[in-house]
Amino acid sequence: MTGSHPRHQAGDPIDLALVDNAVHRAEGLAVADPIGGLADEVAAELSGYLAPLITHAEMHLVAKSGVTPAAQRSRDVLADSIRHARSVYEDQAADAFTNPTARLYLLAGACRLLKNAMVPPW
């Protein structure tokens, strides 16, 4: 956990502002200090957000409807984003990342993709 930014607890609503804040911190640490203790804490925080983000995105995917090519493309993009995020989540859980900079960018990117999928369209 990072200071005043507690890791997401299962069943809690997802605070997208906290996710966004963690994404920005991870991107900054990827450049400044990808192997420090803060980087590990932010990576753990992002990993804690990924599981509920994936679950919510899967529910959103099931609820998406429409038969137009644009609607199908929208579902395909979301499904690809979910697969990518799940892969990143599993690699983080297995401690499979060998490049600390890439680890932070991949976790941040997966969270950003799914966070953006949760934001309602204008």
Short mmCIF file of C-alpha atoms in Angstrom, two decimals:
data_model
loop_
_atom_site.label_atom_id
_atom_site.label_comp_id
_atom_site.label_asym_id
_atom_site.label_seq_id
_atom_site.Cartn_x
_atom_site.Cartn_y
_atom_site.Cartn_z
CA MET A 1 0.00 0.00 0.00
CA THR A 2 1.16 3.49 -0.67
CA GLY A 3 0.71 5.92 2.17
CA SER A 4 -2.80 7.32 1.98
CA HIS A 5 -3.74 5.17 -1.03
CA PRO A 6 -5.10 1.89 0.35
CA ARG A 7 -5.28 -1.13 -1.89
CA HIS A 8 -8.76 -1.88 -3.23
CA GLN A 9 -10.71 -4.32 -1.08
CA ALA A 10 -12.88 -6.95 -2.76
CA GLY A 11 -16.50 -5.87 -2.91
CA ASP A 12 -15.74 -2.16 -2.47
CA PRO A 13 -16.88 0.19 -5.22
CA ILE A 14 -14.08 1.22 -7.56
CA ASP A 15 -13.03 4.84 -7.11
CA LEU A 16 -11.90 5.76 -10.62
CA ALA A 17 -10.10 8.85 -9.34
CA LEU A 18 -7.87 6.63 -7.18
CA VAL A 19 -7.21 4.36 -10.15
CA ASP A 20 -6.29 7.36 -12.28
CA ASN A 21 -4.02 8.69 -9.53
CA ALA A 22 -2.22 5.34 -9.25
CA VAL A 23 -1.82 5.19 -13.03
CA HIS A 24 -0.16 8.61 -13.05
CA ARG A 25 2.12 7.69 -10.15
CA ALA A 26 3.15 4.45 -11.89
CA GLU A 27 3.98 6.29 -15.10
CA GLY A 28 6.10 8.78 -13.18
CA LEU A 29 7.90 6.04 -11.27
CA ALA A 30 8.51 4.09 -14.48
CA VAL A 31 10.71 6.99 -15.55
CA ALA A 32 12.13 8.12 -12.21
CA ASP A 33 12.55 5.00 -10.04
CA PRO A 34 11.11 1.76 -11.47
CA ILE A 35 12.98 -0.51 -9.04
CA GLY A 36 12.37 1.33 -5.76
CA GLY A 37 10.03 0.41 -2.97
CA LEU A 38 7.45 2.97 -4.09
CA ALA A 39 7.31 1.33 -7.51
CA ASP A 40 6.53 -2.02 -5.87
CA GLU A 41 3.79 -0.42 -3.77
CA VAL A 42 2.18 1.28 -6.76
CA ALA A 43 2.39 -1.96 -8.78
CA ALA A 44 0.61 -3.79 -5.94
CA GLU A 45 -2.00 -1.03 -5.77
CA LEU A 46 -2.66 -1.22 -9.52
CA SER A 47 -2.83 -5.00 -9.35
CA GLY A 48 -5.42 -4.64 -6.60
CA TYR A 49 -7.53 -2.49 -8.90
CA LEU A 50 -7.20 -4.77 -11.92
CA ALA A 51 -9.33 -7.68 -10.66
CA PRO A 52 -12.44 -5.56 -9.96
CA LEU A 53 -11.87 -3.57 -13.15
CA ILE A 54 -11.75 -6.81 -15.13
CA THR A 55 -14.93 -8.07 -13.45
CA HIS A 56 -16.75 -4.82 -14.18
CA ALA A 57 -15.54 -4.76 -17.79
CA GLU A 58 -16.75 -8.34 -18.27
CA MET A 59 -20.21 -7.37 -16.98
CA HIS A 60 -20.18 -4.35 -19.28
CA LEU A 61 -19.23 -6.59 -22.23
CA VAL A 62 -22.15 -8.93 -21.54
CA ALA A 63 -24.53 -5.97 -21.36
CA LYS A 64 -23.33 -4.44 -24.64
CA SER A 65 -25.85 -4.93 -27.39
CA GLY A 66 -26.33 -3.87 -30.96
CA VAL A 67 -25.90 -5.57 -34.29
CA THR A 68 -24.21 -2.81 -36.22
CA PRO A 69 -20.58 -3.20 -37.28
CA ALA A 70 -19.67 -0.36 -34.91
CA ALA A 71 -21.35 -2.11 -31.96
CA GLN A 72 -19.56 -5.37 -32.80
CA ARG A 73 -16.24 -3.54 -33.08
CA SER A 74 -16.87 -1.91 -29.71
CA ARG A 75 -17.44 -5.35 -28.14
CA ASP A 76 -14.31 -6.72 -29.84
CA VAL A 77 -12.16 -3.87 -28.53
CA LEU A 78 -13.48 -4.32 -25.01
CA ALA A 79 -12.94 -8.09 -25.16
CA ASP A 80 -9.35 -7.54 -26.34
CA SER A 81 -8.80 -5.03 -23.54
CA ILE A 82 -10.08 -7.54 -20.98
CA ARG A 83 -7.79 -10.27 -22.34
CA HIS A 84 -4.80 -7.91 -22.21
CA ALA A 85 -5.60 -6.78 -18.67
CA ARG A 86 -6.08 -10.37 -17.47
CA SER A 87 -2.72 -11.34 -18.96
CA VAL A 88 -0.99 -8.40 -17.22
CA TYR A 89 -2.75 -9.25 -13.96
CA GLU A 90 -1.67 -12.89 -14.14
CA ASP A 91 1.92 -11.95 -14.98
CA GLN A 92 2.03 -9.57 -12.00
CA ALA A 93 0.58 -12.25 -9.71
CA ALA A 94 3.17 -14.77 -10.96
CA ASP A 95 5.99 -12.23 -10.57
CA ALA A 96 6.79 -12.86 -14.24
CA PHE A 97 7.89 -9.35 -15.19
CA THR A 98 11.64 -9.06 -15.74
CA ASN A 99 11.66 -5.40 -16.75
CA PRO A 100 10.50 -3.14 -13.88
CA THR A 101 9.74 -0.21 -16.20
CA ALA A 102 7.61 -2.37 -18.47
CA ARG A 103 5.81 -3.81 -15.43
CA LEU A 104 4.68 -0.34 -14.32
CA TYR A 105 3.68 0.75 -17.82
CA LEU A 106 1.76 -2.47 -18.49
CA LEU A 107 -0.11 -2.34 -15.18
CA ALA A 108 -0.89 1.35 -15.67
CA GLY A 109 -2.01 0.78 -19.25
CA ALA A 110 -4.26 -2.15 -18.37
CA CYS A 111 -5.92 -0.14 -15.60
CA ARG A 112 -6.34 2.87 -17.88
CA LEU A 113 -7.94 0.77 -20.64
CA LEU A 114 -10.49 -0.76 -18.31
CA LYS A 115 -11.09 2.48 -16.40
CA ASN A 116 -11.88 4.22 -19.67
CA ALA A 117 -14.28 1.41 -20.56
CA MET A 118 -16.18 2.15 -17.33
CA VAL A 119 -16.62 5.84 -18.03
CA PRO A 120 -19.99 6.42 -19.73
CA PRO A 121 -19.88 7.91 -23.23
CA TRP A 122 -20.69 11.58 -23.58
#
